[in-house]
XYZ file of C-alpha atoms in Angstrom:
548
model
C -32.913 -46.503 -52.108
C -35.104 -49.401 -51.780
C -38.032 -49.048 -49.703
C -39.815 -51.350 -47.123
C -42.183 -48.912 -45.585
C -43.773 -46.144 -47.517
C -42.755 -42.823 -45.940
C -41.649 -39.051 -47.490
C -38.158 -38.019 -47.586
C -37.376 -34.640 -47.426
C -37.780 -33.618 -50.911
C -40.552 -35.858 -51.897
C -43.188 -33.229 -52.367
C -40.856 -30.986 -54.379
C -39.629 -34.239 -56.411
C -41.193 -32.864 -59.626
C -41.147 -29.756 -59.236
C -38.486 -29.186 -62.028
C -38.759 -32.065 -64.197
C -38.133 -31.794 -67.692
C -40.954 -32.403 -70.509
C -38.775 -35.740 -71.551
C -39.126 -38.126 -68.831
C -37.063 -41.303 -68.068
C -38.961 -43.617 -69.984
C -37.206 -41.989 -72.839
C -34.058 -44.206 -71.619
C -35.740 -47.290 -70.881
C -36.180 -46.061 -67.117
C -39.726 -46.984 -66.127
C -42.038 -48.590 -63.311
C -39.508 -46.368 -61.091
C -40.666 -45.548 -57.286
C -39.716 -42.099 -57.329
C -37.943 -39.635 -59.620
C -36.015 -36.553 -57.963
C -35.760 -34.239 -60.669
C -32.627 -31.310 -60.468
C -33.056 -30.824 -56.418
C -30.700 -28.022 -55.295
C -27.631 -28.452 -53.407
C -29.357 -27.727 -50.185
C -32.353 -30.459 -51.132
C -29.707 -33.078 -52.156
C -27.574 -32.556 -48.785
C -31.358 -33.552 -46.912
C -31.509 -36.327 -48.868
C -28.368 -37.699 -48.471
C -28.041 -36.854 -44.455
C -31.830 -38.664 -44.544
C -30.693 -41.970 -46.423
C -27.269 -41.883 -44.681
C -24.987 -41.515 -47.526
C -22.624 -39.336 -45.840
C -22.154 -36.416 -42.972
C -21.313 -32.672 -42.318
C -18.765 -31.793 -41.101
C -17.237 -28.332 -39.666
C -18.012 -25.680 -41.935
C -20.545 -27.248 -43.727
C -19.100 -29.785 -46.814
C -20.800 -33.040 -47.131
C -18.466 -36.016 -46.386
C -18.590 -39.676 -48.353
C -16.822 -42.543 -48.751
C -16.647 -44.417 -51.391
C -15.907 -47.722 -50.749
C -13.644 -49.874 -52.102
C -13.705 -47.747 -55.037
C -11.068 -44.546 -54.261
C -9.843 -43.880 -57.774
C -10.495 -44.383 -61.434
C -10.993 -47.989 -62.242
C -9.456 -47.243 -65.768
C -8.529 -50.929 -67.018
C -12.691 -50.770 -66.558
C -13.757 -48.473 -69.225
C -14.869 -49.503 -72.816
C -15.854 -48.086 -75.807
C -18.718 -50.323 -78.048
C -17.055 -51.016 -81.093
C -20.228 -49.901 -84.125
C -20.013 -49.080 -87.333
C -20.958 -45.636 -87.420
C -17.434 -44.388 -85.297
C -15.061 -47.433 -85.429
C -12.966 -46.210 -87.756
C -12.737 -42.684 -85.345
C -11.515 -44.391 -82.176
C -8.128 -44.842 -80.861
C -8.260 -48.581 -79.925
C -6.397 -50.140 -77.499
C -5.367 -49.817 -73.520
C -7.723 -46.906 -72.976
C -10.453 -47.641 -75.753
C -11.452 -50.930 -75.268
C -14.103 -52.460 -77.359
C -17.051 -53.846 -76.552
C -19.985 -55.431 -78.758
C -22.765 -53.563 -79.058
C -25.239 -56.342 -78.246
C -23.187 -56.964 -75.118
C -23.939 -53.213 -73.693
C -27.729 -53.868 -75.026
C -27.749 -56.766 -72.932
C -26.054 -54.806 -69.982
C -28.210 -51.967 -70.502
C -31.219 -54.347 -70.326
C -30.409 -55.852 -66.856
C -29.680 -52.260 -65.426
C -32.962 -51.151 -66.391
C -34.805 -54.120 -64.717
C -32.437 -53.477 -61.554
C -33.642 -50.031 -61.259
C -37.582 -50.698 -61.681
C -38.957 -49.956 -58.367
C -36.112 -47.614 -57.204
C -35.986 -43.988 -55.997
C -33.383 -42.343 -58.695
C -31.990 -38.431 -58.850
C -31.334 -36.735 -62.171
C -29.314 -33.635 -62.914
C -29.991 -32.048 -66.487
C -27.158 -30.219 -67.320
C -24.683 -28.851 -69.737
C -21.437 -29.844 -70.379
C -19.240 -26.711 -71.775
C -19.564 -23.542 -71.151
C -19.671 -21.934 -74.421
C -23.476 -21.660 -75.993
C -21.913 -22.520 -79.660
C -20.425 -25.991 -78.291
C -22.018 -26.840 -74.829
C -23.979 -30.397 -74.837
C -26.958 -30.999 -73.126
C -26.764 -33.842 -70.474
C -28.689 -35.776 -68.092
C -26.581 -37.774 -65.116
C -28.954 -40.360 -63.410
C -27.963 -41.834 -60.240
C -29.638 -43.908 -57.198
C -27.706 -42.053 -54.315
C -28.587 -37.748 -53.864
C -24.209 -37.374 -53.342
C -23.696 -38.234 -56.274
C -26.460 -36.073 -57.979
C -24.754 -33.607 -55.853
C -21.556 -33.893 -57.381
C -22.727 -34.215 -61.187
C -24.672 -30.508 -60.141
C -21.293 -29.208 -58.910
C -19.010 -30.663 -61.552
C -21.657 -29.575 -64.851
C -22.912 -26.230 -65.666
C -26.269 -26.900 -63.877
C -29.567 -25.055 -65.236
C -30.860 -22.522 -63.042
C -33.918 -21.624 -65.156
C -37.170 -24.061 -64.399
C -38.701 -23.257 -67.958
C -35.019 -24.107 -69.725
C -35.215 -27.568 -67.344
C -38.728 -28.118 -68.695
C -37.754 -28.089 -72.212
C -34.395 -30.015 -71.224
C -33.361 -32.998 -74.122
C -30.011 -34.178 -73.476
C -27.768 -35.312 -76.325
C -25.744 -37.697 -74.086
C -26.971 -39.310 -70.703
C -24.925 -41.132 -68.117
C -26.648 -43.900 -66.012
C -24.294 -44.540 -62.585
C -25.706 -46.871 -60.287
C -22.582 -48.286 -57.821
C -24.945 -51.070 -56.154
C -25.646 -52.303 -59.538
C -22.867 -54.884 -60.702
C -21.875 -56.079 -63.997
C -21.399 -59.724 -64.878
C -18.052 -60.392 -66.566
C -19.615 -64.391 -67.876
C -22.356 -62.538 -69.890
C -21.107 -58.875 -69.985
C -17.887 -59.253 -71.793
C -16.501 -56.445 -68.903
C -13.249 -57.348 -66.914
C -15.022 -57.178 -63.276
C -18.448 -56.038 -61.797
C -17.096 -52.225 -62.243
C -17.362 -50.966 -65.723
C -17.845 -48.090 -67.080
C -19.555 -48.267 -70.952
C -19.537 -45.562 -73.632
C -21.618 -45.953 -76.780
C -21.713 -42.688 -79.215
C -24.367 -43.877 -81.352
C -26.654 -44.558 -78.695
C -25.719 -41.442 -76.813
C -25.483 -43.019 -73.394
C -23.047 -44.101 -70.578
C -23.582 -47.165 -68.345
C -21.041 -46.430 -64.781
C -21.477 -49.804 -62.641
C -20.062 -51.297 -59.276
C -17.803 -48.066 -58.361
C -19.092 -44.635 -56.102
C -16.097 -42.858 -57.343
C -17.485 -39.131 -58.300
C -14.637 -38.918 -60.847
C -16.307 -41.512 -62.903
C -19.042 -39.253 -63.433
C -16.566 -36.264 -64.496
C -14.259 -38.319 -66.349
C -16.945 -39.670 -68.599
C -18.786 -36.633 -69.379
C -15.235 -35.302 -70.496
C -14.345 -38.632 -72.378
C -17.242 -37.327 -74.894
C -16.074 -34.097 -75.280
C -12.723 -35.015 -76.262
C -14.453 -37.226 -79.194
C -17.211 -35.238 -80.483
C -15.304 -31.653 -80.234
C -12.367 -31.917 -82.546
C -14.882 -32.966 -85.138
C -15.889 -29.620 -84.991
C -12.039 -28.368 -84.679
C -12.146 -27.769 -81.134
C -9.129 -28.495 -79.385
C -10.672 -30.706 -76.156
C -7.771 -30.321 -73.320
C -7.479 -31.844 -70.313
C -6.117 -29.015 -68.531
C -6.416 -26.263 -66.511
C -6.879 -22.180 -67.612
C -6.302 -19.082 -66.369
C -6.438 -15.390 -67.866
C -4.385 -12.314 -66.485
C -5.459 -8.621 -66.960
C -4.283 -8.430 -70.602
C -6.693 -11.289 -71.611
C -3.559 -13.424 -72.184
C -4.693 -16.927 -71.527
C -2.215 -19.379 -69.956
C -3.483 -23.499 -70.164
C -1.493 -25.891 -67.761
C -1.744 -29.514 -69.047
C -0.626 -32.339 -66.586
C -1.963 -35.390 -64.724
C -3.708 -35.754 -61.318
C -1.076 -34.853 -58.772
C 1.375 -32.782 -61.061
C 0.183 -29.148 -59.530
C -2.340 -28.757 -62.353
C -4.949 -27.454 -59.535
C -2.952 -25.454 -57.738
C -0.937 -23.999 -60.228
C -3.816 -22.406 -61.622
C -5.153 -20.993 -59.116
C -3.168 -17.595 -59.015
C -4.366 -14.940 -56.963
C -2.914 -12.724 -59.484
C -4.801 -14.193 -62.512
C -8.392 -15.093 -63.107
C -8.999 -18.832 -62.998
C -11.269 -20.317 -66.000
C -11.306 -23.835 -64.536
C -8.978 -26.281 -63.263
C -8.855 -29.361 -65.306
C -10.791 -29.399 -68.840
C -11.399 -27.221 -71.580
C -12.344 -26.201 -75.229
C -9.959 -23.975 -77.398
C -12.379 -22.797 -80.418
C -11.628 -20.336 -82.819
C -13.231 -17.844 -80.595
C -11.495 -18.517 -77.389
C -11.140 -20.672 -74.638
C -14.236 -22.453 -72.401
C -14.357 -24.628 -69.688
C -16.448 -27.827 -69.748
C -17.456 -27.936 -66.179
C -18.800 -25.850 -63.289
C -16.650 -26.660 -60.713
C -13.228 -28.072 -59.765
C -12.371 -31.646 -58.235
C -9.370 -31.134 -56.535
C -6.859 -33.719 -54.850
C -6.992 -32.414 -51.254
C -4.305 -34.688 -49.128
C -1.853 -33.086 -47.205
C -3.702 -29.161 -48.495
C -1.906 -26.745 -47.140
C -3.749 -23.192 -46.000
C -0.563 -21.677 -46.660
C 0.718 -22.773 -49.974
C -2.830 -23.340 -51.561
C -4.846 -20.863 -49.439
C -7.958 -20.718 -52.317
C -8.608 -24.522 -52.355
C -7.420 -25.458 -48.460
C -11.140 -22.579 -47.947
C -13.248 -24.808 -50.000
C -12.532 -27.677 -47.920
C -14.194 -26.009 -44.839
C -17.584 -25.082 -47.228
C -21.343 -25.942 -47.357
C -21.989 -27.236 -50.803
C -18.681 -28.978 -51.126
C -18.597 -32.408 -51.036
C -15.357 -34.130 -49.454
C -14.314 -38.094 -50.781
C -12.603 -40.260 -48.586
C -11.475 -37.564 -46.346
C -10.559 -38.591 -42.710
C -12.829 -37.020 -39.637
C -13.503 -36.866 -36.367
C -16.995 -38.006 -35.473
C -17.366 -36.264 -32.531
C -15.567 -32.720 -33.605
C -16.820 -33.524 -37.235
C -13.203 -32.017 -37.657
C -11.385 -33.170 -41.066
C -7.922 -33.947 -41.355
C -6.177 -33.480 -44.706
C -3.279 -35.053 -43.753
C -4.933 -38.442 -43.084
C -4.487 -40.669 -45.812
C -5.607 -43.901 -44.008
C -8.397 -44.497 -46.207
C -6.662 -43.394 -49.868
C -4.114 -40.811 -51.202
C -6.710 -39.711 -53.388
C -8.695 -37.472 -51.121
C -11.051 -35.546 -53.138
C -12.815 -32.100 -52.786
C -15.884 -31.591 -55.837
C -17.350 -27.888 -55.109
C -18.736 -24.923 -57.443
C -15.933 -23.108 -59.419
C -17.445 -20.054 -57.939
C -16.094 -20.929 -54.602
C -12.741 -19.542 -56.065
C -12.641 -15.708 -55.483
C -10.992 -14.778 -58.795
C -12.887 -17.242 -61.006
C -14.229 -15.926 -64.424
C -17.888 -16.051 -64.097
C -19.018 -17.088 -67.484
C -15.816 -20.004 -67.502
C -14.983 -18.665 -70.982
C -12.933 -16.086 -72.862
C -13.081 -14.611 -76.019
C -9.375 -14.291 -75.972
C -6.574 -17.025 -76.890
C -3.466 -18.665 -74.745
C -0.227 -16.781 -75.171
C 1.403 -19.822 -72.718
C 0.941 -23.093 -73.497
C 2.371 -25.484 -70.418
C 3.308 -28.995 -69.844
C 3.382 -30.143 -66.124
C 5.393 -33.157 -65.866
C 6.356 -35.197 -62.149
C 9.155 -36.409 -63.073
C 10.153 -39.161 -60.917
C 13.652 -39.570 -62.124
C 14.669 -36.404 -60.875
C 16.398 -35.631 -64.052
C 14.184 -32.917 -66.627
C 15.067 -29.257 -65.936
C 12.254 -27.167 -63.860
C 11.313 -25.319 -67.164
C 12.432 -25.800 -70.459
C 10.998 -23.841 -73.767
C 9.627 -26.099 -76.957
C 9.766 -25.156 -80.586
C 6.202 -26.235 -82.337
C 7.803 -29.875 -83.164
C 8.848 -30.501 -79.832
C 5.879 -29.419 -78.641
C 4.024 -32.057 -80.407
C 6.250 -34.647 -79.814
C 6.290 -34.098 -75.685
C 2.213 -33.678 -76.525
C 1.895 -37.155 -77.780
C 4.632 -38.432 -75.707
C 2.675 -36.839 -72.392
C 5.811 -37.660 -69.963
C 4.735 -37.838 -66.324
C 4.844 -40.002 -63.224
C 1.305 -41.700 -61.864
C 1.060 -40.041 -58.163
C -0.425 -42.314 -55.454
C -4.203 -43.097 -54.910
C -4.862 -41.421 -58.717
C -5.735 -44.850 -60.190
C -6.538 -48.262 -58.532
C -3.227 -49.916 -58.332
C -0.779 -47.093 -57.541
C 1.291 -47.906 -54.520
C 2.964 -44.951 -53.197
C 6.049 -44.681 -55.195
C 5.267 -42.804 -57.953
C 4.538 -44.772 -61.406
C 6.395 -43.511 -64.469
C 4.319 -43.169 -67.386
C 3.320 -41.940 -71.233
C 0.035 -40.629 -71.005
C -0.540 -39.170 -74.446
C -2.011 -35.322 -74.524
C -1.403 -35.567 -70.607
C -4.894 -37.756 -70.402
C -4.600 -40.927 -72.621
C -7.258 -42.630 -70.832
C -9.861 -39.984 -72.071
C -8.662 -39.260 -75.673
C -10.847 -40.751 -78.452
C -9.088 -40.198 -80.848
C -5.285 -40.840 -82.141
C -3.224 -38.650 -80.374
C -1.874 -36.994 -83.375
C -5.526 -35.220 -84.122
C -4.819 -33.274 -80.957
C -1.700 -32.412 -81.319
C -2.209 -31.338 -84.655
C -4.694 -29.195 -83.676
C -2.549 -27.900 -80.391
C 0.280 -26.550 -83.113
C -2.224 -24.992 -85.544
C -4.219 -22.931 -82.841
C -0.534 -22.172 -81.285
C 0.700 -21.123 -84.677
C -2.378 -18.904 -85.332
C -2.271 -17.374 -82.064
C 1.246 -17.058 -81.335
C 1.589 -19.228 -78.237
C 4.569 -20.580 -76.791
C 5.017 -23.811 -75.038
C 6.723 -24.698 -72.146
C 7.590 -28.282 -70.128
C 7.662 -27.373 -66.302
C 8.864 -30.173 -64.219
C 6.744 -30.128 -60.763
C 8.686 -33.712 -59.635
C 11.984 -34.461 -58.073
C 15.421 -32.790 -57.893
C 18.637 -34.016 -56.579
C 18.027 -37.468 -57.042
C 15.031 -39.685 -58.162
C 11.998 -40.649 -56.102
C 13.162 -41.794 -52.454
C 16.802 -39.573 -52.571
C 16.084 -36.329 -53.910
C 13.095 -33.807 -52.679
C 10.287 -32.567 -54.739
C 10.617 -29.268 -55.997
C 9.985 -26.358 -54.074
C 6.211 -25.344 -55.286
C 7.833 -21.415 -54.647
C 10.476 -22.140 -57.022
C 7.643 -23.502 -59.509
C 5.446 -20.640 -58.782
C 8.232 -17.881 -59.628
C 9.034 -19.975 -62.841
C 5.740 -19.324 -64.242
C 4.953 -16.053 -62.571
C 8.276 -15.274 -65.286
C 6.913 -17.241 -67.921
C 3.601 -15.404 -67.783
C 5.073 -12.063 -67.320
C 7.435 -12.040 -70.101
C 10.453 -12.124 -67.748
C 11.821 -15.557 -69.526
C 11.563 -13.775 -73.177
C 14.852 -11.280 -72.761
C 17.461 -14.045 -70.626
C 19.944 -16.478 -71.883
C 18.911 -20.099 -72.746
C 21.352 -23.359 -73.307
C 20.282 -25.643 -75.712
C 19.791 -29.013 -74.143
C 22.215 -31.627 -75.406
C 19.902 -35.011 -74.781
C 16.549 -33.362 -75.777
C 17.156 -30.130 -78.000
C 14.896 -27.758 -75.826
C 16.052 -24.442 -74.540
C 16.604 -24.146 -70.687
C 17.023 -20.741 -69.739
C 20.114 -19.779 -67.386
C 18.788 -17.048 -65.127
C 15.303 -16.638 -63.865
C 14.293 -13.906 -61.503
C 13.592 -14.945 -57.907
C 15.058 -18.544 -58.831
C 18.494 -19.146 -57.908
C 20.520 -20.246 -60.957
C 21.995 -23.979 -59.530
C 17.628 -24.644 -59.464
C 17.792 -24.512 -63.278
C 20.103 -27.228 -63.695
C 19.272 -29.997 -62.288
C 22.743 -31.630 -62.879
C 23.877 -29.424 -59.844
C 22.014 -30.813 -57.643
C 23.322 -34.710 -57.944
C 26.209 -35.617 -56.042
C 27.270 -37.618 -58.733
C 26.949 -36.510 -61.993
C 28.206 -39.657 -63.682
C 24.966 -41.333 -62.310
C 22.919 -38.128 -63.312
C 23.968 -38.383 -67.215
C 23.182 -42.364 -67.106
C 19.752 -41.529 -65.665
C 18.911 -39.011 -67.935
C 20.177 -40.761 -71.223
C 17.921 -44.163 -69.597
C 14.937 -41.087 -69.540
C 15.574 -40.303 -73.248
C 15.707 -44.116 -73.966
C 12.179 -44.613 -72.785
C 10.978 -42.093 -74.608
C 12.215 -42.967 -77.934
C 10.956 -46.574 -77.082
C 7.181 -44.924 -76.405
C 7.346 -43.040 -79.227
C 7.589 -46.055 -81.475
C 3.825 -46.724 -80.959
C 3.305 -43.288 -82.745
C 5.103 -42.997 -85.260
C 3.450 -44.135 -88.115
C 0.852 -41.767 -87.747
C 3.362 -38.661 -87.284
C 5.443 -36.461 -89.999
C 9.119 -36.827 -89.928
C 9.633 -33.415 -88.285
C 7.521 -34.474 -85.269
C 9.888 -38.009 -85.341
C 12.979 -36.003 -85.141
C 11.939 -33.624 -82.418
C 12.779 -36.129 -79.558
C 15.625 -36.700 -77.670
C 19.029 -38.317 -78.927
C 20.827 -40.829 -76.961
C 24.640 -40.065 -75.567
């Protein structure tokens, strides 16, 4: 916030009270106006409102607009290609190389751009397990994004610990700073650039909060597998007996909604590590999609959209009454709520458990409407489907997506955030499942009775009942059929789910059309997996579908 008049803002006098001894000069940020260190939520609210960054709406959330970027700019992410890490990185569509000198130039211009400005710092951890957590520093030029970082990472409450904090990775987010493609080698004025050697990332030209969260996740995805820890784009909960369930899936597949089960305790909703000791959350908060959120079907998340401390991104509100409208998608389909994990009543306070998963669930949103609502996978099939990551991108979660879902394959159900080759993650998954006796399931939360526009999306009630039967062990003793295309096992019956729901062919008007569509999907799987064949053993390749 460049000031033309010299006056105090609400937290000026407390700006340095919680400062680390490791100052911003170590990041090349000098000649700054003022730095606000580790402000709590209430102070960040005051600063955000004072600066015109947002509005307080009914119930207490801070409502903000993120401008033209209402989703991740996936095509604008780069990784610095340097000698110490180049051989470990899965270069390609999601990890685009950029030269070290281009990063240095971009950073130098950003450091100059921020001179004379006021900045906000949050010193946090990424990872709840003390053995594997990473000290992180998030530097922003807006108060609300500092609150976002505080919500989404694991905040440090002890002043002495904050004073001693030295980050192992630093994220500088400056939406007002624009990259220059002519000199920076970027695709546009927006750039998300990670440098693993320098342990630093730059987010330029985008106000979308998810870029901060996903940058931290991508870093953990790179570092943890080196230590034998599986980094996962999944939600996780745990039952009374300590049985952990993992829910993999892209945004819009139901990951957050389905893991928020009142009968089970939530570990986290999006990003986790699976170590030899158990499962731990990377985050301290949730970042839930809230478009058309229902108080009936998602009561816990819905309640968070009416609480102080929640950030609502691009949610429509009435300026007079300050009431929000979760059904209005005029700004974007990707309306979001960021809130501390403690807002969910049945959350695990430590955000980690010392027990291991018994069920691994792949959530796929099948827009073609042909996959069964649930199927049991063998270990090799689990690796195949994990590497394939079939699903559909739902409108709004990435720039450029329209209303119609876009069929896609996203390795490990989170390809944009995976840094190593997908087989590395799949191999870790298989080893941990074998060691701890976990079962793997493919659950379709997409369409039935036809593709998108013809059929309808499967009832969330049916999906919840299927998952309850999995987690309670009630699907262990029922009869199964072997799917003739994919070879996985599909239950013939499930408690509290009509039998005809379990066979998707029954809900299509034409069986012939159904099998043509199913065969077409199998063909797409086979074609997609050719990208990974050279790095996978024969038994994994053989676990894929067969054509009719």
